Tab-separated table of C-alpha atoms in Angstrom:
chain	number	residue	atom	x	y	z
K	1	MET	CA	-13.557	7.945	-22.681
K	2	LYS	CA	-10.351	8.670	-20.907
K	3	TYR	CA	-7.064	8.596	-22.761
K	4	LEU	CA	-3.541	8.274	-21.436
K	5	MET	CA	-2.051	11.413	-22.892
K	6	ASN	CA	0.851	11.520	-20.421
K	7	TYR	CA	2.566	8.356	-21.678
K	8	PHE	CA	4.282	7.626	-24.958
K	9	SER	CA	3.991	4.244	-26.587
K	10	LEU	CA	2.393	5.606	-29.681
K	11	PRO	CA	1.776	3.442	-32.716
K	12	PHE	CA	-0.815	5.178	-34.833
K	13	MET	CA	-3.746	2.935	-35.681
K	14	ARG	CA	-6.807	4.240	-37.521
K	15	ASN	CA	-5.642	7.807	-36.844
K	16	GLU	CA	-5.991	7.306	-33.072
K	17	ILE	CA	-3.362	6.927	-30.374
K	18	SER	CA	-2.921	3.502	-28.756
K	19	PHE	CA	-0.948	2.556	-25.679
K	20	CYS	CA	0.770	-0.684	-24.718
K	21	PHE	CA	-0.481	-2.327	-21.524
K	22	TYR	CA	0.984	-5.121	-19.407
K	23	ALA	CA	-0.436	-7.196	-16.554
K	24	GLU	CA	1.454	-8.667	-13.648
K	25	LYS	CA	1.564	-12.477	-13.979
K	26	LYS	CA	1.179	-13.041	-10.246
K	27	SER	CA	-2.050	-11.915	-8.632
K	28	ARG	CA	-1.835	-9.726	-5.556
K	29	MET	CA	-3.149	-11.360	-2.398
K	30	GLY	CA	-4.508	-14.088	-4.673
K	31	LYS	CA	-7.281	-11.739	-5.776
K	32	TYR	CA	-6.416	-9.461	-8.683
K	33	HIS	CA	-3.806	-8.715	-11.341
K	34	VAL	CA	-2.446	-5.180	-11.714
K	35	ILE	CA	-2.377	-3.532	-15.146
K	36	HIS	CA	0.413	-1.089	-16.094
K	37	THR	CA	1.380	1.013	-19.114
K	38	LYS	CA	4.730	0.379	-20.784
K	39	PRO	CA	6.650	3.341	-19.306
K	40	CYS	CA	5.535	2.646	-15.709
K	41	GLU	CA	8.345	2.647	-13.143
K	42	LEU	CA	6.485	-0.071	-11.190
K	43	LEU	CA	6.155	-2.412	-14.185
K	44	PRO	CA	7.679	-5.807	-13.289
K	45	GLU	CA	10.585	-7.252	-15.268
K	46	LYS	CA	9.760	-9.311	-18.401
K	47	PRO	CA	9.528	-12.735	-16.696
K	48	SER	CA	6.888	-11.391	-14.291
K	49	ARG	CA	4.574	-9.632	-16.730
K	50	ILE	CA	2.289	-10.408	-19.660
K	51	LYS	CA	1.902	-8.082	-22.632
K	52	MET	CA	-1.794	-7.426	-23.101
K	53	GLY	CA	-1.381	-5.368	-26.245
K	54	PHE	CA	-2.336	-1.927	-27.520
K	55	PHE	CA	-5.570	-0.253	-26.451
K	56	GLU	CA	-7.040	3.193	-27.000
K	57	ASN	CA	-8.723	3.615	-23.605
K	58	PHE	CA	-9.122	2.172	-20.121
K	59	GLU	CA	-12.483	0.559	-20.849
K	60	GLU	CA	-11.004	-1.650	-23.581
K	61	VAL	CA	-8.018	-2.775	-21.514
K	62	GLU	CA	-10.196	-3.465	-18.462
K	63	LYS	CA	-12.531	-5.641	-20.532
K	64	ALA	CA	-9.581	-7.600	-21.979
K	65	GLY	CA	-7.987	-7.926	-18.536
K	66	ARG	CA	-11.164	-9.266	-16.931
K	67	LYS	CA	-11.588	-11.746	-19.769
K	68	GLN	CA	-8.028	-13.040	-19.319
K	69	PHE	CA	-7.555	-12.800	-15.535
K	70	GLY	CA	-10.942	-12.320	-13.903
K	71	GLU	CA	-10.299	-9.547	-11.400
K	72	VAL	CA	-7.997	-6.663	-12.419
K	73	ARG	CA	-6.987	-3.279	-11.052
K	74	PHE	CA	-5.071	-0.437	-12.633
K	75	CYS	CA	-1.721	0.704	-11.288
K	76	SER	CA	-2.300	3.898	-9.306
K	77	PHE	CA	1.074	5.239	-10.473
K	78	CYS	CA	0.717	4.978	-14.273
K	79	CYS	CA	-3.053	4.650	-14.775
K	80	ASP	CA	-4.304	7.590	-12.723
K	81	PHE	CA	-7.885	8.484	-13.677
K	82	SER	CA	-7.748	12.040	-12.314
């Protein structure tokens, strides 16, 4: 599992680090919603985003995002997998 160790939104739950994720309310090109972490510089203002909650890894947030929005993609700025 991949963790977001470069970002700090760190409530400690069950002795593991969790991160706060948000999704853009408006889908891009009518196809997918973009998911961001809290400190992302590209995160939309409050009226244009939905707080998804705290997750420990990308797999959990992707599953929750697909359940809520259908198609989702991660922000390439704040959710870089490399």
